[in-house]
Coordinates of C-alpha atoms in Angstrom, one line a residue:
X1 CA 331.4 130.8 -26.8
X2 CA 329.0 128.3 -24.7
X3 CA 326.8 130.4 -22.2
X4 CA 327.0 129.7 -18.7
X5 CA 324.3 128.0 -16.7
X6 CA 322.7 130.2 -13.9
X7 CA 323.5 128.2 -11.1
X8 CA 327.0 128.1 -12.2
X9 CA 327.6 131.9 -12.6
X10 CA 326.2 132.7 -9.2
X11 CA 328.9 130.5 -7.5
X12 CA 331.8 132.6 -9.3
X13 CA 334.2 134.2 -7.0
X14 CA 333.9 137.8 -8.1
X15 CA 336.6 138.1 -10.3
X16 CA 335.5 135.4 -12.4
X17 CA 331.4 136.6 -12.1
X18 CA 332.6 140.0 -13.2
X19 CA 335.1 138.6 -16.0
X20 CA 332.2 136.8 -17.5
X21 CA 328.9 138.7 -16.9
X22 CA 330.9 142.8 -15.9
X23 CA 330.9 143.8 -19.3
X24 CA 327.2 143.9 -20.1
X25 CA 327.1 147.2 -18.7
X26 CA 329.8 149.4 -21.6
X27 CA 333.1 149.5 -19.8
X28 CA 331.1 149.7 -16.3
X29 CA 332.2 146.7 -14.2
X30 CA 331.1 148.4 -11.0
X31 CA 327.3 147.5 -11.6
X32 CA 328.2 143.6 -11.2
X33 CA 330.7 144.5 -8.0
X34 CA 328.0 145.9 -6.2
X35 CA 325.6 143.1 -7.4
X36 CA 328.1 140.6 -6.0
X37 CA 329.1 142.4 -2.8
X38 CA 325.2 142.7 -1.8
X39 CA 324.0 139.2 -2.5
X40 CA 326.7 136.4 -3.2
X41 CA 330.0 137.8 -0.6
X42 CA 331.1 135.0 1.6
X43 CA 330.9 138.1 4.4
X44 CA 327.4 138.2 4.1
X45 CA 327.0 134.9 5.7
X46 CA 325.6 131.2 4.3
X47 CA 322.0 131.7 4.5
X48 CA 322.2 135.2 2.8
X49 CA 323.9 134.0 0.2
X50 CA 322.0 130.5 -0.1
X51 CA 318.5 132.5 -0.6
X52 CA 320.2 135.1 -3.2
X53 CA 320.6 131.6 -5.2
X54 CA 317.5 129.9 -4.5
X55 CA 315.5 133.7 -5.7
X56 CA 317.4 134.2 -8.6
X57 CA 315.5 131.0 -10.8
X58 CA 316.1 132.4 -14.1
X59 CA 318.1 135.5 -15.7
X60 CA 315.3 137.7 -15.7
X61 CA 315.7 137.6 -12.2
X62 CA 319.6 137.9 -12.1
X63 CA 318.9 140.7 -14.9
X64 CA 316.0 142.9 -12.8
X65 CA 318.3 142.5 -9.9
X66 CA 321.7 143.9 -11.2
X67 CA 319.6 146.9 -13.3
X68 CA 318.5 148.2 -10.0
X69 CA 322.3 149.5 -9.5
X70 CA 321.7 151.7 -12.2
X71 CA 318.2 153.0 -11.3
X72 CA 319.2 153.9 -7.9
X73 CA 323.0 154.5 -9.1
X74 CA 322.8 158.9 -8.9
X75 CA 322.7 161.1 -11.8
X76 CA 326.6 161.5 -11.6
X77 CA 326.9 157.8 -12.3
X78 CA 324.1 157.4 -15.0
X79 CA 325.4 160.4 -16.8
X80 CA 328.9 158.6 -16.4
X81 CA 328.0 155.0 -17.9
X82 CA 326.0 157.1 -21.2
X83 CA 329.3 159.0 -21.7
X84 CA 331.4 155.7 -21.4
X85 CA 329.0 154.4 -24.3
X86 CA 330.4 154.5 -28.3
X87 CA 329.4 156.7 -30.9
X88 CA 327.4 155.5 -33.5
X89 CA 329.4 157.2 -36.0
X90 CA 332.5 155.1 -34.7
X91 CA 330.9 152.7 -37.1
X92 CA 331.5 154.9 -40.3
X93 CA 335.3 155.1 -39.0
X94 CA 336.7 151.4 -39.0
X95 CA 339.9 152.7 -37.3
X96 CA 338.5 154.3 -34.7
X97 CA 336.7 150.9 -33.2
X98 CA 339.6 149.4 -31.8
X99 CA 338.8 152.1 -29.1
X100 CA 335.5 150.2 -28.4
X101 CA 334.4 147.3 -27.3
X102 CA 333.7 143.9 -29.2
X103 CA 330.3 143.4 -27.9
X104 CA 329.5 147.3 -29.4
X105 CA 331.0 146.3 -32.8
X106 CA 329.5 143.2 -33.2
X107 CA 325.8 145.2 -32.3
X108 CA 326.7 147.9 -34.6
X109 CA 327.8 145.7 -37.2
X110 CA 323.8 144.1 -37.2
X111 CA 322.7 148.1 -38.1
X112 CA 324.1 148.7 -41.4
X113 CA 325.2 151.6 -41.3
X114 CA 328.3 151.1 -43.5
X115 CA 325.3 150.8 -46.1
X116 CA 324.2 154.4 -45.7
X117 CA 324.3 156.3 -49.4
X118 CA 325.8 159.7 -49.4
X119 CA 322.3 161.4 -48.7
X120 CA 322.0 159.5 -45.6
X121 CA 324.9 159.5 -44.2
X122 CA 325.1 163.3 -44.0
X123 CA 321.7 163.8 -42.8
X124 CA 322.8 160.9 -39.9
X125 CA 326.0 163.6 -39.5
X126 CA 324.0 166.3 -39.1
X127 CA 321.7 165.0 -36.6
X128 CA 324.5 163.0 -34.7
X129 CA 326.0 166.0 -34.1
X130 CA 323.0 167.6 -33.1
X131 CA 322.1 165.4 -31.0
X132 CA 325.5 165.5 -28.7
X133 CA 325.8 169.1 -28.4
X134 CA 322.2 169.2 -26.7
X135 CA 322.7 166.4 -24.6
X136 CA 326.3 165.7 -23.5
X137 CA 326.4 161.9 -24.5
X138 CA 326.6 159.5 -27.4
X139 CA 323.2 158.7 -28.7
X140 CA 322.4 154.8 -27.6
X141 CA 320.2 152.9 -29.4
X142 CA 320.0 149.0 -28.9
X143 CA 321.0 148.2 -32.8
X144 CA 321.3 144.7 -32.6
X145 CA 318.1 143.9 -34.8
X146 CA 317.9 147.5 -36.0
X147 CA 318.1 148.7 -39.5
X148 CA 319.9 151.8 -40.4
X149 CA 315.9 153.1 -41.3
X150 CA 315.5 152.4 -37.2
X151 CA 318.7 154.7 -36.5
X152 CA 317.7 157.0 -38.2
X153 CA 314.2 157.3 -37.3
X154 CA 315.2 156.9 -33.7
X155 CA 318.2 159.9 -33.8
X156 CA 315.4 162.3 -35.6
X157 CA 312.7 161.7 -33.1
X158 CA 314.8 162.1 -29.5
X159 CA 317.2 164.8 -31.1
X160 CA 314.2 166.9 -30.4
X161 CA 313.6 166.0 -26.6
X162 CA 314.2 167.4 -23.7
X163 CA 317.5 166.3 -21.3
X164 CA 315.6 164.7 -18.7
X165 CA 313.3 162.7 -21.5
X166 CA 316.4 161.7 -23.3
X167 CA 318.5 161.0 -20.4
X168 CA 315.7 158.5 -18.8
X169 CA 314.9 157.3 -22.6
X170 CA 318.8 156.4 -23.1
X171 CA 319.2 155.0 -19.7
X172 CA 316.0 152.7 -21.1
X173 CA 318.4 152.0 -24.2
X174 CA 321.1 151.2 -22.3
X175 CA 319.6 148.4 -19.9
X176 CA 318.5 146.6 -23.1
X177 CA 321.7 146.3 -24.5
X178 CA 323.1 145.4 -21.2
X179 CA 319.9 142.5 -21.4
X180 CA 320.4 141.2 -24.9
X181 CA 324.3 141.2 -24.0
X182 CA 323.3 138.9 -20.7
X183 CA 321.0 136.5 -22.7
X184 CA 323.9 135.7 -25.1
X185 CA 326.4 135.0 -22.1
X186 CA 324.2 133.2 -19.0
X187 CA 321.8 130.1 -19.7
X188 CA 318.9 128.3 -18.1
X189 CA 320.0 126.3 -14.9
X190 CA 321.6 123.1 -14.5
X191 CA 317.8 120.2 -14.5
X192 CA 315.7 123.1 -15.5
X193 CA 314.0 122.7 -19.0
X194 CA 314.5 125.8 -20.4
X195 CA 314.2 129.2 -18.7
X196 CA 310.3 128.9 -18.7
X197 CA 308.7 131.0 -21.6
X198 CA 306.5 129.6 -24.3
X199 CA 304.6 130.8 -27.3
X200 CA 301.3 130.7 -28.4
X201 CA 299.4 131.7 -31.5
X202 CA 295.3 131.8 -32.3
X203 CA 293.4 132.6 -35.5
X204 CA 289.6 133.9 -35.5
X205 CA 287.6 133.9 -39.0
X206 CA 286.0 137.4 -38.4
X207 CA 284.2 136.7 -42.0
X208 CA 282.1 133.3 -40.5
X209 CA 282.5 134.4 -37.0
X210 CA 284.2 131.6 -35.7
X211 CA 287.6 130.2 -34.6
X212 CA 289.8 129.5 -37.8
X213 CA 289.9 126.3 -37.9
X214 CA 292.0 123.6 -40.1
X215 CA 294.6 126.3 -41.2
X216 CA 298.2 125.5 -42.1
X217 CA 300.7 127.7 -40.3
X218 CA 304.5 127.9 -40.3
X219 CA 307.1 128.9 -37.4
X220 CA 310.4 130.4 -38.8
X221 CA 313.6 131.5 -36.6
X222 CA 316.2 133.9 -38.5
X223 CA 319.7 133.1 -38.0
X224 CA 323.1 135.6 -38.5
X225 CA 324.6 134.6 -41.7
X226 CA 327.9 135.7 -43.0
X227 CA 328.4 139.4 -43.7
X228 CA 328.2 140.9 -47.0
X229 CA 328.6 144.5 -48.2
X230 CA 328.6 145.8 -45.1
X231 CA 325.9 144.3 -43.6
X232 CA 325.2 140.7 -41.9
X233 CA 322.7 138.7 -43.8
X234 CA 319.8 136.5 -41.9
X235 CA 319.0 133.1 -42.5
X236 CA 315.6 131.9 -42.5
X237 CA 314.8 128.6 -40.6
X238 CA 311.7 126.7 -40.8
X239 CA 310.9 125.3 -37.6
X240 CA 307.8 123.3 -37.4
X241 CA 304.5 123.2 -39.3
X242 CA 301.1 123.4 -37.8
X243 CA 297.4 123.1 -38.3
X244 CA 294.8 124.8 -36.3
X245 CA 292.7 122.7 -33.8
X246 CA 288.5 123.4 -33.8
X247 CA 289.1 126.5 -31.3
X248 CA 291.5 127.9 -33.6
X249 CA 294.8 127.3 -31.8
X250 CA 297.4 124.9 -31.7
X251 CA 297.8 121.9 -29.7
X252 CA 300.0 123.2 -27.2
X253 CA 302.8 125.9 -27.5
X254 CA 304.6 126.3 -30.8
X255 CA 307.8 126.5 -28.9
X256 CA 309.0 126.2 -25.3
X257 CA 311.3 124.5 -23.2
X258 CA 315.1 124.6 -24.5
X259 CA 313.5 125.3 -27.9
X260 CA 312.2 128.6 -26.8
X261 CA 314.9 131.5 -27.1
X262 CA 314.9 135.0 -27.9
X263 CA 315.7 136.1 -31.5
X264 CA 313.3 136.9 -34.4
X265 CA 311.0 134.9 -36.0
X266 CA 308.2 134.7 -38.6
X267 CA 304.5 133.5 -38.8
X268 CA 303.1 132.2 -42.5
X269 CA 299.5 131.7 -42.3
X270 CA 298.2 130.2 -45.6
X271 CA 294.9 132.2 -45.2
X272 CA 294.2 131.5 -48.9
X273 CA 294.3 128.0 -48.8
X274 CA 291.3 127.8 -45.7
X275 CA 289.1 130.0 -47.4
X276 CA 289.4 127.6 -50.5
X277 CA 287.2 125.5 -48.7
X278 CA 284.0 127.8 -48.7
X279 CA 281.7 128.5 -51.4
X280 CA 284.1 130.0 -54.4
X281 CA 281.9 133.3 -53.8
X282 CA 283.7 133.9 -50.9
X283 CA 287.5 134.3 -52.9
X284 CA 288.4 135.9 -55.7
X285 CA 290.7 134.7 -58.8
X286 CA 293.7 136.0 -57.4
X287 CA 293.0 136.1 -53.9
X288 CA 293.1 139.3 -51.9
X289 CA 295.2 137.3 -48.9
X290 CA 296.9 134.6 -49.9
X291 CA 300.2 133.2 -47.5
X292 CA 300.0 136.0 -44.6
X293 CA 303.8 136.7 -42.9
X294 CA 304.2 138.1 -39.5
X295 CA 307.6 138.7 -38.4
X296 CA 308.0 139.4 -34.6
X297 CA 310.7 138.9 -32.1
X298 CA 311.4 137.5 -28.8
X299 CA 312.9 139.1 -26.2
X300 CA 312.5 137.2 -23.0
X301 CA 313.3 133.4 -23.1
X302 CA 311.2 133.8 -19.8
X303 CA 307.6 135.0 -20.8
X304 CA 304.7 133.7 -22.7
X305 CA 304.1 135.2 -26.0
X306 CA 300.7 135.2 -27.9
X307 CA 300.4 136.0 -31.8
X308 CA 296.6 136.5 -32.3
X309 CA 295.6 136.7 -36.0
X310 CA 291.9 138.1 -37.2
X311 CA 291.2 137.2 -41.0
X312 CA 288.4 137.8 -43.6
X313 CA 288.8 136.8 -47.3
X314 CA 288.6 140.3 -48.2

């Protein structure tokens, strides 16, 4: 489904805002009611509504504003929208997901947990359970590029924390679904180039002491592939090829504009190849770094993101 541009979605009536952008919150369309009833009602007057528009540039603006509903939403009402959440084990239970929604099957689906082996799915049991007699409520967890190792770790760590950690630490789990849900439905606006983030990356030769410079780099995106056993395979992208300038860095952002979205991606510095070029003292036969990955993901299409690498040949 093509995402809807930002200035767009903020002239929706609000039956048609909340049919497109209500769900991000699990089965709590009362978040984006409020939103809309506050900041884009006809009743609120022309120039109200005209400076809601012209302060909400990008949706990390939209995104900040409709959260504060939540924060300032009662503990009745936040204990409500974790109880309204799914269980992770619906995912075990294939019949028992047509009680929950798409977007929480599809985010599940990205964890793997159909992949657990017998061992693990009775410890994941054992501590689910756990975890819901203490607290009330479904654990949360933003799965979407979580492995079942992540869920697991996750469940084992807060199962052990108090209510008012865990409550505030799923509430924190909860607005990130709700963000990664909005990314995937609203776009940049209409003219703009992108929604304003960029990323960056600079390498330092810590054994010469001085900016690496003249070293090959690589910018991979990974991409949902089909499912198999279980679990949704990625496919890895190459996006551009770069070389180092004297200072170390690149000649402007490796990505930005319309080219700069959230996701996961991957560095591969070829730290073996520059250190070829010294004295063959400084590398060994089989070289102690050779082609150096660094896999990392982006999360707001509206920030700058900097990757520094330090490197010695040993």
């Amino acid at each position: 489904m093509a995402k809807i541009k930002l200035n767009l979605l903020l002239s929706y009536p609000p039956a048609e805002l909340n049919a497109s952008i209500g769900g991000i919150y699990e089965k709590t369309p009362w978040i984006v009611e409020h939103f809309y009833a506050d900041n884009l009602s006809p009743d609120l007057g022309p120039d109200v509504v005209a400076a809601t528009k012209d302060r909400i540039s990008n949706v990390k603006i939209l995104f900040d504003e409709i959260k504060r509903y939540v924060k300032e939403s009662g503990r009745e009402k936040q204990l409500e929208l974790l109880k309204s959440h799914p269980d992770l084990c619906l995912k075990l239970d294939p019949p028992a997901q047509k009680r929950i929604t798409q977007e929480s099957v599809q985010e599940q689906g990205r964890a793997g947990l159909s992949t657990l082996t017998a061992e693990e799915r009775t410890k994941f049991h054992e501590l689910n359970n756990k975890y819901k007699a203490k607290f009330q409520f479904p654990f949360i967890l933003a799965v979407r590029n979580a492995s079942k190792h992540t869920v697991l770790s996750a469940l084992e760590g807060r199962v052990n924390s108090s209510v008012e950690e865990e409550i505030a630490c799923a509430l924190s789990q909860v607005d990130k679904i709700a963000w990664m849900r909005l990314l995937t439905k609203v776009d940049y606006p209409e003219g703009s180039n992108g929604h304003g983030g960029f990323l960056t990356c600079h390498v330092l030769d810590t054994a010469n002491g001085t900016p690496a410079s003249g070293m090959r780099i690589e910018l991979y995106r990974y991409e949902d592939g089909s499912e198999k056993n279980g679990m949704r395979t990625q496919q890895r992208i190459l996006l551009k090829s770069f070389l180092t300038n004297s200072d170390g860095r690149l000649n402007g952002p490796a990505l930005s504009g319309t080219d700069f979205c959230e996701g996961q991606y991957e560095w591969e510095f070829y730290v073996g190849d520059y250190f070829a070029k010294y004295s063959l003292s400084r590398i060994s036969g089989t070289p102690f770094l050779d082609v150096v990955p660094l896999r990392f993901g982006l999360d707001d299409p509206s920030e700058h993101y900097h990757v520094p690498l330090l490197v010695s040949p040993w």
